[in-house]
PDB file of C-alpha atoms in Angstrom:
ATOM      1  CA  UNK A 450      42.138  -3.830  14.159  1.00 44.00           C
ATOM      2  CA  UNK A 451      38.494  -3.264  13.164  1.00 44.00           C
ATOM      3  CA  UNK A 452      38.206  -6.220  10.842  1.00 39.00           C
ATOM      4  CA  UNK A 453      38.580  -8.729  13.695  1.00 39.00           C
ATOM      5  CA  UNK A 454      35.070  -7.709  14.778  1.00 41.00           C
ATOM      6  CA  UNK A 455      33.634  -8.247  11.336  1.00 43.00           C
ATOM      7  CA  UNK A 456      31.797 -11.512  11.911  1.00 43.00           C
ATOM      8  CA  UNK A 457      30.264 -10.296  15.157  1.00 39.00           C
ATOM      9  CA  UNK A 458      29.007  -6.915  13.978  1.00 44.00           C
ATOM     10  CA  UNK A 459      29.041  -7.224  10.185  1.00 45.00           C
ATOM     11  CA  UNK A 460      25.374  -8.063   9.894  1.00 44.00           C
ATOM     12  CA  UNK A 461      24.459  -4.661  11.332  1.00 46.00           C
ATOM     13  CA  UNK A 462      26.803  -2.576   9.209  1.00 48.00           C
ATOM     14  CA  UNK A 463      25.245  -0.371   6.592  1.00 48.00           C
ATOM     15  CA  UNK A 464      21.714  -1.306   7.650  1.00 56.00           C
ATOM     16  CA  UNK A 465      19.194   1.526   7.496  1.00 62.00           C
ATOM     17  CA  UNK A 466      15.652   0.377   8.088  1.00 65.00           C
ATOM     18  CA  UNK A 467      14.347   3.422   6.202  1.00 75.00           C
ATOM     19  CA  UNK A 468      16.197   2.343   3.061  1.00 87.00           C
ATOM     20  CA  UNK A 469      15.184  -0.220   0.489  1.00 90.00           C
ATOM     21  CA  UNK A 470      16.687  -3.679   1.214  1.00 95.00           C
ATOM     22  CA  UNK A 471      18.712  -3.510  -2.005  1.00 97.00           C
ATOM     23  CA  UNK A 472      20.309  -0.220  -0.928  1.00 97.00           C
ATOM     24  CA  UNK A 473      21.079  -1.807   2.449  1.00 97.00           C
ATOM     25  CA  UNK A 474      22.608  -4.803   0.690  1.00 97.00           C
ATOM     26  CA  UNK A 475      25.090  -2.650  -1.233  1.00 98.00           C
ATOM     27  CA  UNK A 476      25.826  -0.483   1.816  1.00 97.00           C
ATOM     28  CA  UNK A 477      26.471  -3.579   3.891  1.00 97.00           C
ATOM     29  CA  UNK A 478      28.753  -4.981   1.202  1.00 98.00           C
ATOM     30  CA  UNK A 479      31.026  -1.947   0.943  1.00 98.00           C
ATOM     31  CA  UNK A 480      31.143  -1.428   4.710  1.00 98.00           C
ATOM     32  CA  UNK A 481      32.174  -5.032   5.303  1.00 98.00           C
ATOM     33  CA  UNK A 482      34.895  -4.666   2.695  1.00 97.00           C
ATOM     34  CA  UNK A 483      36.071  -1.413   4.287  1.00 97.00           C
ATOM     35  CA  UNK A 484      36.083  -3.030   7.743  1.00 97.00           C
ATOM     36  CA  UNK A 485      38.392  -5.743   6.472  1.00 96.00           C
ATOM     37  CA  UNK A 486      40.614  -3.166   4.777  1.00 96.00           C
ATOM     38  CA  UNK A 487      40.634  -1.057   7.956  1.00 95.00           C
ATOM     39  CA  UNK A 488      39.663   1.929   5.803  1.00 96.00           C
ATOM     40  CA  UNK A 489      36.705   4.258   5.471  1.00 97.00           C
ATOM     41  CA  UNK A 490      34.106   3.058   2.954  1.00 97.00           C
ATOM     42  CA  UNK A 491      33.651   5.121  -0.171  1.00 98.00           C
ATOM     43  CA  UNK A 492      30.280   6.873  -0.322  1.00 97.00           C
ATOM     44  CA  UNK A 493      27.758   5.157  -2.547  1.00 97.00           C
ATOM     45  CA  UNK A 494      25.811   7.534  -4.818  1.00 96.00           C
ATOM     46  CA  UNK A 495      22.135   8.212  -4.315  1.00 95.00           C
ATOM     47  CA  UNK A 496      19.710   6.515  -6.653  1.00 97.00           C
ATOM     48  CA  UNK A 497      18.906   7.966 -10.054  1.00 96.00           C
ATOM     49  CA  UNK A 498      15.278   7.959 -11.141  1.00 95.00           C
ATOM     50  CA  UNK A 499      14.697   6.354 -14.530  1.00 95.00           C
ATOM     51  CA  UNK A 500      12.574   8.776 -16.497  1.00 95.00           C
ATOM     52  CA  UNK A 501      11.623   9.687 -20.041  1.00 97.00           C
ATOM     53  CA  UNK A 502      12.048  13.093 -21.665  1.00 97.00           C
ATOM     54  CA  UNK A 503       9.113  15.481 -21.304  1.00 96.00           C
ATOM     55  CA  UNK A 504       5.935  14.624 -23.159  1.00 95.00           C
ATOM     56  CA  UNK A 505       6.172  17.802 -25.208  1.00 95.00           C
ATOM     57  CA  UNK A 506       9.510  16.772 -26.690  1.00 96.00           C
ATOM     58  CA  UNK A 507       8.231  13.290 -27.597  1.00 97.00           C
ATOM     59  CA  UNK A 508       4.799  14.156 -28.979  1.00 96.00           C
ATOM     60  CA  UNK A 509       4.658  13.549 -32.721  1.00 96.00           C
ATOM     61  CA  UNK A 510       2.585  16.014 -34.729  1.00 95.00           C
ATOM     62  CA  UNK A 511      -0.041  14.354 -36.931  1.00 93.00           C
ATOM     63  CA  UNK A 512      -1.974  16.309 -39.538  1.00 91.00           C
ATOM     64  CA  UNK A 513      -5.739  15.718 -39.242  1.00 86.00           C
ATOM     65  CA  UNK A 514      -7.596  14.106 -42.150  1.00 83.00           C
ATOM     66  CA  UNK A 515     -11.250  15.024 -42.668  1.00 77.00           C
ATOM     67  CA  UNK A 516     -14.051  13.697 -44.843  1.00 71.00           C
ATOM     68  CA  UNK A 517     -16.781  16.072 -45.996  1.00 71.00           C
ATOM     69  CA  UNK A 518     -20.210  15.792 -44.325  1.00 61.00           C
ATOM     70  CA  UNK A 519     -22.077  14.701 -47.463  1.00 60.00           C
ATOM     71  CA  UNK A 520     -19.512  12.033 -48.181  1.00 71.00           C
ATOM     72  CA  UNK A 521     -19.794  10.900 -44.563  1.00 73.00           C
ATOM     73  CA  UNK A 522     -23.491  10.136 -45.058  1.00 76.00           C
ATOM     74  CA  UNK A 523     -22.678   7.979 -48.061  1.00 82.00           C
ATOM     75  CA  UNK A 524     -20.347   6.054 -45.779  1.00 85.00           C
ATOM     76  CA  UNK A 525     -23.408   4.624 -43.990  1.00 85.00           C
ATOM     77  CA  UNK A 526     -23.546   2.095 -46.807  1.00 84.00           C
ATOM     78  CA  UNK A 527     -20.320   0.446 -45.652  1.00 86.00           C
ATOM     79  CA  UNK A 528     -20.385   1.013 -41.889  1.00 83.00           C
ATOM     80  CA  UNK A 529     -17.678   3.666 -41.726  1.00 86.00           C
ATOM     81  CA  UNK A 530     -20.084   6.460 -40.830  1.00 85.00           C
ATOM     82  CA  UNK A 531     -20.693   5.024 -37.330  1.00 84.00           C
ATOM     83  CA  UNK A 532     -16.960   4.779 -36.644  1.00 84.00           C
ATOM     84  CA  UNK A 533     -16.464   8.437 -37.599  1.00 82.00           C
ATOM     85  CA  UNK A 534     -19.578   9.595 -35.738  1.00 79.00           C
ATOM     86  CA  UNK A 535     -18.435   7.872 -32.540  1.00 79.00           C
ATOM     87  CA  UNK A 536     -15.020   9.475 -32.865  1.00 75.00           C
ATOM     88  CA  UNK A 537     -16.616  12.906 -33.304  1.00 73.00           C
ATOM     89  CA  UNK A 538     -18.811  12.534 -30.223  1.00 64.00           C
ATOM     90  CA  UNK A 539     -18.052  14.390 -26.991  1.00 49.00           C
ATOM     91  CA  UNK A 540     -16.446  11.314 -25.446  1.00 56.00           C
ATOM     92  CA  UNK A 541     -14.617  10.396 -28.633  1.00 53.00           C
ATOM     93  CA  UNK A 542     -12.824  13.734 -28.776  1.00 58.00           C
ATOM     94  CA  UNK A 543     -11.131  13.196 -25.384  1.00 58.00           C
ATOM     95  CA  UNK A 544      -9.634   9.787 -26.075  1.00 78.00           C
ATOM     96  CA  UNK A 545      -6.222   8.885 -24.698  1.00 89.00           C
ATOM     97  CA  UNK A 546      -3.442   7.593 -26.935  1.00 92.00           C
ATOM     98  CA  UNK A 547      -4.472   3.933 -26.544  1.00 93.00           C
ATOM     99  CA  UNK A 548      -8.056   4.523 -27.643  1.00 91.00           C
ATOM    100  CA  UNK A 549      -6.862   6.902 -30.318  1.00 91.00           C
ATOM    101  CA  UNK A 550      -4.686   4.172 -31.794  1.00 91.00           C
ATOM    102  CA  UNK A 551      -7.544   1.653 -31.599  1.00 90.00           C
ATOM    103  CA  UNK A 552      -9.732   4.165 -33.451  1.00 89.00           C
ATOM    104  CA  UNK A 553      -7.101   4.613 -36.141  1.00 89.00           C
ATOM    105  CA  UNK A 554      -6.993   0.838 -36.650  1.00 88.00           C
ATOM    106  CA  UNK A 555     -10.803   0.676 -36.845  1.00 87.00           C
ATOM    107  CA  UNK A 556     -10.797   3.594 -39.265  1.00 88.00           C
ATOM    108  CA  UNK A 557      -8.218   1.952 -41.527  1.00 88.00           C
ATOM    109  CA  UNK A 558     -10.165  -1.296 -41.487  1.00 87.00           C
ATOM    110  CA  UNK A 559     -13.392   0.580 -42.278  1.00 89.00           C
ATOM    111  CA  UNK A 560     -11.732   2.437 -45.136  1.00 91.00           C
ATOM    112  CA  UNK A 561     -10.647  -0.858 -46.668  1.00 90.00           C
ATOM    113  CA  UNK A 562     -14.180  -2.199 -46.455  1.00 89.00           C
ATOM    114  CA  UNK A 563     -15.644   0.930 -48.066  1.00 91.00           C
ATOM    115  CA  UNK A 564     -13.121   0.905 -50.895  1.00 92.00           C
ATOM    116  CA  UNK A 565     -14.145  -2.690 -51.656  1.00 92.00           C
ATOM    117  CA  UNK A 566     -17.915  -1.971 -51.398  1.00 92.00           C
ATOM    118  CA  UNK A 567     -19.827  -1.844 -54.697  1.00 90.00           C
ATOM    119  CA  UNK A 568     -22.352   0.642 -53.280  1.00 89.00           C
ATOM    120  CA  UNK A 569     -19.753   3.387 -52.890  1.00 89.00           C
ATOM    121  CA  UNK A 570     -19.241   5.751 -55.817  1.00 89.00           C
ATOM    122  CA  UNK A 571     -16.010   5.588 -57.764  1.00 91.00           C
ATOM    123  CA  UNK A 572     -15.284   9.228 -56.921  1.00 90.00           C
ATOM    124  CA  UNK A 573     -15.603   8.618 -53.168  1.00 89.00           C
ATOM    125  CA  UNK A 574     -13.573   5.419 -53.436  1.00 91.00           C
ATOM    126  CA  UNK A 575     -10.747   7.434 -54.948  1.00 92.00           C
ATOM    127  CA  UNK A 576     -10.935   9.894 -52.058  1.00 90.00           C
ATOM    128  CA  UNK A 577     -11.039   7.076 -49.519  1.00 92.00           C
ATOM    129  CA  UNK A 578      -8.044   5.370 -51.135  1.00 94.00           C
ATOM    130  CA  UNK A 579      -6.024   8.577 -50.728  1.00 93.00           C
ATOM    131  CA  UNK A 580      -7.113   8.885 -47.093  1.00 92.00           C
ATOM    132  CA  UNK A 581      -6.289   5.222 -46.457  1.00 93.00           C
ATOM    133  CA  UNK A 582      -2.777   5.664 -47.853  1.00 94.00           C
ATOM    134  CA  UNK A 583      -2.278   8.713 -45.617  1.00 93.00           C
ATOM    135  CA  UNK A 584      -3.573   6.862 -42.565  1.00 91.00           C
ATOM    136  CA  UNK A 585      -1.174   4.001 -43.188  1.00 91.00           C
ATOM    137  CA  UNK A 586       1.751   6.411 -43.063  1.00 92.00           C
ATOM    138  CA  UNK A 587       0.349   8.001 -39.893  1.00 93.00           C
ATOM    139  CA  UNK A 588      -0.195   4.781 -37.915  1.00 92.00           C
ATOM    140  CA  UNK A 589       3.473   4.595 -36.794  1.00 92.00           C
ATOM    141  CA  UNK A 590       3.185   8.169 -35.505  1.00 95.00           C
ATOM    142  CA  UNK A 591       0.093   7.322 -33.476  1.00 94.00           C
ATOM    143  CA  UNK A 592       1.927   4.289 -32.119  1.00 94.00           C
ATOM    144  CA  UNK A 593       4.979   6.374 -31.199  1.00 95.00           C
ATOM    145  CA  UNK A 594       2.716   8.738 -29.251  1.00 96.00           C
ATOM    146  CA  UNK A 595       1.089   5.775 -27.528  1.00 96.00           C
ATOM    147  CA  UNK A 596       4.434   4.354 -26.408  1.00 96.00           C
ATOM    148  CA  UNK A 597       6.034   7.512 -25.071  1.00 97.00           C
ATOM    149  CA  UNK A 598       3.316  10.059 -24.277  1.00 96.00           C
ATOM    150  CA  UNK A 599       0.458   7.948 -22.861  1.00 96.00           C
ATOM    151  CA  UNK A 600       0.153   7.916 -19.083  1.00 95.00           C
ATOM    152  CA  UNK A 601       0.103   4.112 -19.004  1.00 96.00           C
ATOM    153  CA  UNK A 602       3.326   3.626 -20.969  1.00 97.00           C
ATOM    154  CA  UNK A 603       5.158   6.460 -19.235  1.00 97.00           C
ATOM    155  CA  UNK A 604       4.306   4.721 -15.960  1.00 96.00           C
ATOM    156  CA  UNK A 605       5.532   1.411 -17.410  1.00 96.00           C
ATOM    157  CA  UNK A 606       8.821   2.798 -18.700  1.00 97.00           C
ATOM    158  CA  UNK A 607       9.850   4.899 -15.680  1.00 97.00           C
ATOM    159  CA  UNK A 608      10.470   4.166 -12.014  1.00 96.00           C
ATOM    160  CA  UNK A 609      11.985   5.417  -8.784  1.00 96.00           C
ATOM    161  CA  UNK A 610      12.333   2.036  -7.107  1.00 94.00           C
ATOM    162  CA  UNK A 611      14.290  -1.202  -7.265  1.00 96.00           C
ATOM    163  CA  UNK A 612      13.064  -4.516  -8.548  1.00 93.00           C
ATOM    164  CA  UNK A 613      12.067  -6.362  -5.417  1.00 90.00           C
ATOM    165  CA  UNK A 614      14.483  -9.074  -4.363  1.00 86.00           C
ATOM    166  CA  UNK A 615      11.734 -11.706  -4.608  1.00 82.00           C
ATOM    167  CA  UNK A 616      10.151 -10.293  -7.800  1.00 75.00           C
ATOM    168  CA  UNK A 617       8.909 -13.110 -10.015  1.00 70.00           C
ATOM    169  CA  UNK A 618      10.588 -13.223 -13.404  1.00 67.00           C
ATOM    170  CA  UNK A 619       7.439 -14.457 -15.167  1.00 70.00           C
ATOM    171  CA  UNK A 620       4.469 -12.095 -15.306  1.00 78.00           C
ATOM    172  CA  UNK A 621       2.062 -13.546 -17.853  1.00 85.00           C
ATOM    173  CA  UNK A 622      -0.339 -10.577 -17.938  1.00 90.00           C
ATOM    174  CA  UNK A 623       2.427  -8.060 -18.546  1.00 92.00           C
ATOM    175  CA  UNK A 624       4.173 -10.252 -21.126  1.00 92.00           C
ATOM    176  CA  UNK A 625       0.869 -10.740 -22.946  1.00 92.00           C
ATOM    177  CA  UNK A 626       0.311  -6.972 -22.971  1.00 93.00           C
ATOM    178  CA  UNK A 627       3.821  -6.276 -24.296  1.00 94.00           C
ATOM    179  CA  UNK A 628       3.407  -9.015 -26.884  1.00 91.00           C
ATOM    180  CA  UNK A 629       0.220  -7.341 -28.123  1.00 91.00           C
ATOM    181  CA  UNK A 630       2.067  -4.030 -28.433  1.00 92.00           C
ATOM    182  CA  UNK A 631       4.755  -5.838 -30.413  1.00 91.00           C
ATOM    183  CA  UNK A 632       2.131  -7.283 -32.762  1.00 88.00           C
ATOM    184  CA  UNK A 633       0.658  -3.809 -33.283  1.00 87.00           C
ATOM    185  CA  UNK A 634       4.116  -2.409 -34.019  1.00 86.00           C
ATOM    186  CA  UNK A 635       5.122  -5.162 -36.445  1.00 81.00           C
ATOM    187  CA  UNK A 636       1.743  -5.330 -38.229  1.00 72.00           C
ATOM    188  CA  UNK A 637       1.865  -5.946 -41.956  1.00 51.00           C
ATOM    189  CA  UNK A 638      -1.898  -5.676 -42.399  1.00 51.00           C
ATOM    190  CA  UNK A 639      -4.761  -4.180 -40.409  1.00 54.00           C
ATOM    191  CA  UNK A 640      -5.460  -6.349 -37.371  1.00 60.00           C
ATOM    192  CA  UNK A 641      -9.188  -6.920 -36.943  1.00 63.00           C
ATOM    193  CA  UNK A 642     -10.424  -6.835 -33.362  1.00 68.00           C
ATOM    194  CA  UNK A 643      -7.182  -5.577 -31.829  1.00 78.00           C
ATOM    195  CA  UNK A 644      -7.991  -3.582 -28.689  1.00 87.00           C
ATOM    196  CA  UNK A 645      -4.883  -2.101 -27.117  1.00 90.00           C
ATOM    197  CA  UNK A 646      -6.923  -0.123 -24.580  1.00 91.00           C
ATOM    198  CA  UNK A 647      -7.820  -3.366 -22.804  1.00 92.00           C
ATOM    199  CA  UNK A 648      -4.137  -3.828 -21.876  1.00 93.00           C
ATOM    200  CA  UNK A 649      -3.681  -0.304 -20.586  1.00 94.00           C
ATOM    201  CA  UNK A 650      -4.265  -0.985 -16.887  1.00 93.00           C
ATOM    202  CA  UNK A 651      -1.798  -3.886 -16.740  1.00 94.00           C
ATOM    203  CA  UNK A 652       0.916  -1.820 -18.418  1.00 95.00           C
ATOM    204  CA  UNK A 653       0.342   1.126 -16.096  1.00 94.00           C
ATOM    205  CA  UNK A 654       0.255  -0.771 -12.808  1.00 92.00           C
ATOM    206  CA  UNK A 655       3.219  -3.093 -13.290  1.00 91.00           C
ATOM    207  CA  UNK A 656       6.166  -0.948 -14.428  1.00 92.00           C
ATOM    208  CA  UNK A 657       8.648  -3.781 -14.772  1.00 93.00           C
ATOM    209  CA  UNK A 658      10.604  -2.133 -17.587  1.00 96.00           C
ATOM    210  CA  UNK A 659      11.027   1.054 -15.573  1.00 96.00           C
ATOM    211  CA  UNK A 660      12.104  -0.859 -12.475  1.00 96.00           C
ATOM    212  CA  UNK A 661      14.529  -2.888 -14.551  1.00 96.00           C
ATOM    213  CA  UNK A 662      16.064   0.285 -15.994  1.00 97.00           C
ATOM    214  CA  UNK A 663      16.274   1.861 -12.522  1.00 98.00           C
ATOM    215  CA  UNK A 664      17.825  -1.274 -11.003  1.00 98.00           C
ATOM    216  CA  UNK A 665      20.494  -1.646 -13.662  1.00 98.00           C
ATOM    217  CA  UNK A 666      21.517   2.027 -13.684  1.00 98.00           C
ATOM    218  CA  UNK A 667      21.871   2.194  -9.910  1.00 98.00           C
ATOM    219  CA  UNK A 668      23.561  -1.194  -9.649  1.00 98.00           C
ATOM    220  CA  UNK A 669      26.169   0.007 -12.152  1.00 98.00           C
ATOM    221  CA  UNK A 670      26.947   3.105 -10.102  1.00 98.00           C
ATOM    222  CA  UNK A 671      27.141   1.310  -6.767  1.00 98.00           C
ATOM    223  CA  UNK A 672      29.035  -1.712  -8.038  1.00 98.00           C
ATOM    224  CA  UNK A 673      31.610   0.503  -9.767  1.00 98.00           C
ATOM    225  CA  UNK A 674      32.282   2.327  -6.483  1.00 98.00           C
ATOM    226  CA  UNK A 675      32.595  -0.951  -4.583  1.00 98.00           C
ATOM    227  CA  UNK A 676      35.005  -2.283  -7.192  1.00 98.00           C
ATOM    228  CA  UNK A 677      37.055   0.894  -6.809  1.00 98.00           C
ATOM    229  CA  UNK A 678      37.094   0.395  -3.013  1.00 98.00           C
ATOM    230  CA  UNK A 679      38.515  -3.095  -3.509  1.00 98.00           C
ATOM    231  CA  UNK A 680      41.141  -1.958  -6.020  1.00 97.00           C
ATOM    232  CA  UNK A 681      42.201   1.116  -4.029  1.00 97.00           C
ATOM    233  CA  UNK A 682      43.333  -0.931  -1.040  1.00 96.00           C
ATOM    234  CA  UNK A 683      44.223  -4.180  -2.763  1.00 95.00           C
ATOM    235  CA  UNK A 684      47.848  -3.872  -1.621  1.00 93.00           C
ATOM    236  CA  UNK A 685      46.719  -4.243   1.996  1.00 92.00           C
ATOM    237  CA  UNK A 686      45.610  -7.828   1.320  1.00 92.00           C
ATOM    238  CA  UNK A 687      48.639 -10.011   2.103  1.00 90.00           C
ATOM    239  CA  UNK A 688      48.890 -13.564   0.749  1.00 87.00           C
ATOM    240  CA  UNK A 689      52.579 -14.515   0.938  1.00 80.00           C
ATOM    241  CA  UNK A 690      53.504 -17.676   2.868  1.00 78.00           C
ATOM    242  CA  UNK A 691      54.549 -16.970   6.405  1.00 72.00           C
ATOM    243  CA  UNK A 692      52.648 -13.665   6.535  1.00 81.00           C
ATOM    244  CA  UNK A 693      49.422 -12.882   8.368  1.00 79.00           C
ATOM    245  CA  UNK A 694      46.656 -13.696   5.869  1.00 84.00           C
ATOM    246  CA  UNK A 695      43.793 -12.852   8.222  1.00 91.00           C
ATOM    247  CA  UNK A 696      42.678  -9.934   6.093  1.00 93.00           C
ATOM    248  CA  UNK A 697      42.423 -12.127   2.988  1.00 93.00           C
ATOM    249  CA  UNK A 698      40.445 -14.789   4.871  1.00 93.00           C
ATOM    250  CA  UNK A 699      37.979 -12.184   6.153  1.00 95.00           C
ATOM    251  CA  UNK A 700      37.668 -10.646   2.713  1.00 96.00           C
ATOM    252  CA  UNK A 701      37.008 -14.101   1.316  1.00 95.00           C
ATOM    253  CA  UNK A 702      34.197 -14.474   3.873  1.00 96.00           C
ATOM    254  CA  UNK A 703      32.678 -11.203   2.668  1.00 97.00           C
ATOM    255  CA  UNK A 704      32.808 -12.487  -0.909  1.00 97.00           C
ATOM    256  CA  UNK A 705      31.098 -15.762  -0.006  1.00 96.00           C
ATOM    257  CA  UNK A 706      28.497 -14.518   2.474  1.00 97.00           C
ATOM    258  CA  UNK A 707      27.562 -11.191   0.904  1.00 97.00           C
ATOM    259  CA  UNK A 708      28.407 -11.246  -2.784  1.00 98.00           C
ATOM    260  CA  UNK A 709      27.781 -14.906  -3.590  1.00 96.00           C
ATOM    261  CA  UNK A 710      24.811 -15.452  -1.272  1.00 96.00           C
ATOM    262  CA  UNK A 711      23.043 -12.081  -1.583  1.00 96.00           C
ATOM    263  CA  UNK A 712      24.214  -9.795  -4.363  1.00 97.00           C
ATOM    264  CA  UNK A 713      24.945 -12.277  -7.123  1.00 97.00           C
ATOM    265  CA  UNK A 714      21.437 -13.837  -6.962  1.00 96.00           C
ATOM    266  CA  UNK A 715      19.923 -10.361  -7.227  1.00 96.00           C
ATOM    267  CA  UNK A 716      22.106  -9.495 -10.220  1.00 97.00           C
ATOM    268  CA  UNK A 717      21.115 -12.787 -11.828  1.00 95.00           C
ATOM    269  CA  UNK A 718      17.440 -11.930 -11.263  1.00 94.00           C
ATOM    270  CA  UNK A 719      17.920  -8.563 -12.995  1.00 95.00           C
ATOM    271  CA  UNK A 720      19.580 -10.355 -15.902  1.00 95.00           C
ATOM    272  CA  UNK A 721      16.748 -12.893 -16.099  1.00 93.00           C
ATOM    273  CA  UNK A 722      14.152 -10.112 -16.201  1.00 93.00           C
ATOM    274  CA  UNK A 723      16.047  -8.383 -18.993  1.00 95.00           C
ATOM    275  CA  UNK A 724      16.246 -11.472 -21.181  1.00 94.00           C
ATOM    276  CA  UNK A 725      12.582 -12.229 -20.482  1.00 92.00           C
ATOM    277  CA  UNK A 726      11.640  -8.763 -21.742  1.00 93.00           C
ATOM    278  CA  UNK A 727      14.228  -8.562 -24.522  1.00 93.00           C
ATOM    279  CA  UNK A 728      11.806  -9.574 -27.330  1.00 92.00           C
ATOM    280  CA  UNK A 729       9.847  -6.367 -26.683  1.00 93.00           C
ATOM    281  CA  UNK A 730      12.769  -3.953 -26.512  1.00 93.00           C
ATOM    282  CA  UNK A 731      13.180  -3.457 -30.265  1.00 92.00           C
ATOM    283  CA  UNK A 732       9.852  -1.678 -30.583  1.00 92.00           C
ATOM    284  CA  UNK A 733      10.917   0.724 -27.797  1.00 95.00           C
ATOM    285  CA  UNK A 734      14.100   1.494 -29.684  1.00 94.00           C
ATOM    286  CA  UNK A 735      12.626   1.951 -33.158  1.00 93.00           C
ATOM    287  CA  UNK A 736       9.020   3.125 -32.790  1.00 92.00           C
ATOM    288  CA  UNK A 737       9.866   6.811 -32.304  1.00 94.00           C
ATOM    289  CA  UNK A 738      11.845   8.780 -34.923  1.00 93.00           C
ATOM    290  CA  UNK A 739      13.633  10.932 -32.336  1.00 93.00           C
ATOM    291  CA  UNK A 740      13.919   8.789 -29.196  1.00 96.00           C
ATOM    292  CA  UNK A 741      15.214   5.317 -28.396  1.00 96.00           C
ATOM    293  CA  UNK A 742      14.517   3.705 -25.031  1.00 97.00           C
ATOM    294  CA  UNK A 743      18.041   3.121 -23.613  1.00 97.00           C
ATOM    295  CA  UNK A 744      17.562  -0.137 -21.737  1.00 97.00           C
ATOM    296  CA  UNK A 745      19.642  -2.291 -24.118  1.00 97.00           C
ATOM    297  CA  UNK A 746      22.669  -0.011 -23.760  1.00 97.00           C
ATOM    298  CA  UNK A 747      22.163   0.130 -19.989  1.00 98.00           C
ATOM    299  CA  UNK A 748      22.093  -3.662 -19.821  1.00 98.00           C
ATOM    300  CA  UNK A 749      25.395  -3.810 -21.678  1.00 98.00           C
ATOM    301  CA  UNK A 750      26.916  -1.430 -19.094  1.00 98.00           C
ATOM    302  CA  UNK A 751      25.350  -3.500 -16.314  1.00 98.00           C
ATOM    303  CA  UNK A 752      26.988  -6.686 -17.591  1.00 98.00           C
ATOM    304  CA  UNK A 753      30.333  -4.892 -17.930  1.00 98.00           C
ATOM    305  CA  UNK A 754      30.151  -3.520 -14.375  1.00 98.00           C
ATOM    306  CA  UNK A 755      29.413  -7.024 -13.113  1.00 98.00           C
ATOM    307  CA  UNK A 756      32.282  -8.545 -15.106  1.00 98.00           C
ATOM    308  CA  UNK A 757      34.712  -5.852 -13.931  1.00 98.00           C
ATOM    309  CA  UNK A 758      33.716  -6.462 -10.330  1.00 98.00           C
ATOM    310  CA  UNK A 759      34.049 -10.235 -10.459  1.00 97.00           C
ATOM    311  CA  UNK A 760      37.333  -9.839 -12.352  1.00 97.00           C
ATOM    312  CA  UNK A 761      38.808  -8.155  -9.274  1.00 97.00           C
ATOM    313  CA  UNK A 762      37.883 -11.166  -7.122  1.00 97.00           C
ATOM    314  CA  UNK A 763      39.260 -13.603  -9.690  1.00 95.00           C
ATOM    315  CA  UNK A 764      42.571 -11.742  -9.772  1.00 95.00           C
ATOM    316  CA  UNK A 765      42.707 -11.605  -5.977  1.00 96.00           C
ATOM    317  CA  UNK A 766      42.032 -15.313  -5.619  1.00 95.00           C
ATOM    318  CA  UNK A 767      44.593 -16.123  -8.288  1.00 93.00           C
ATOM    319  CA  UNK A 768      47.165 -13.965  -6.498  1.00 92.00           C
ATOM    320  CA  UNK A 769      46.393 -15.682  -3.203  1.00 90.00           C
ATOM    321  CA  UNK A 770      46.266 -19.200  -4.639  1.00 86.00           C
ATOM    322  CA  UNK A 771      42.579 -19.811  -3.951  1.00 80.00           C
ATOM    323  CA  UNK A 772      40.529 -21.969  -6.292  1.00 71.00           C
ATOM    324  CA  UNK A 773      36.987 -20.660  -6.765  1.00 60.00           C
ATOM    325  CA  UNK A 774      34.601 -23.600  -6.702  1.00 52.00           C
ATOM    326  CA  UNK A 775      31.329 -21.649  -6.862  1.00 48.00           C
TER     327      UNK A 775
END
C-alpha cells in the first residue's frame, strides 16, 4: 500500500517550488493524509485575492464650502487666509486624500481661531461659525474617503499574498501609523499638529491588514477541504485491538510532524497578528456609512475552521484511545 512509503517520500509530496511555502505546506499536508488513506487527495482551491470594492462605489460625495473673496482678505487677521490660499494653489488642488484630510483639520482649527479673534467682524464670525459646523459634519466623510479610496490605504487593506511564515508580529511603525488613524477617527476636538500624510508611506508599503485578510480567507478554504478529506475516509482508520493499526500510526505521524510542527504555529501567528491589530479594526468597520471592512467576521470563520479541524483529530484520538499531550 502507498502509505508504507510515507516517511521516505512524504517530504517531497505536494512540493512545488514555484508556489508560496504556505501553499506547499497545505498541499503537503493533504497529500500525506491521502497517502495514509490510500486515496486521491481532494483538490485544494486556488487563492482568493483580498480586495476592496471599486473606488467609485466607496467615494463619499462632499459638498464644497466656499468663502467669498472679500471675506477671505479679512481672514488675514487670524491666519486663516494663508491656509485657504495654499489650498487654492496649483499644488493644493491636486492633493490626495491624506493631505486633503490634513487640510480639513487645519481649516477647522483655523476657523475656531478666527471665530475667537476680536479683530473679526461679528457678521463674518457668524458666517465662519456656520462653515465650522458644516466642516465638523464633513470630517467623517473625508476620513471615510481617506480609509477606502486613498492609494495608500487600499494598498494596506488588500493583498494577493500570504503572511510570511517568519513575519514578525510586532511592527512598531505600522502600529504607530494605525494608532494615529484611530486617534483621528475617535477625535472629540480638533487635533493640533496632526499630520496623517507623514504616515502614508508606512501604511502603503506594509499591507499587513491585507495579508492577514488574505491568509485567513485562504486558510479557511484549504483547511475545510483537508478536514473533509479526513472525515470522508475516517472509516478506513482501524483502531480495534488485534487489528492492523498501521494506518492510524502513520496518520498520527502526519498530525505530529505536519500539523503540530508546521501548520499550527503558522495558524497561531495569524491569530497573534489579528489580536495585535484588533484595536484598529473598529474604525475600519464604522468609518464608512456603506462599507465595513470584513476582517473581524473572517477571523471568526478562521477560528471556527481551525476548531472544526482539530475537533476531527480529537475525535479520532479518542476513538483510538490516544491521549494528546501536546
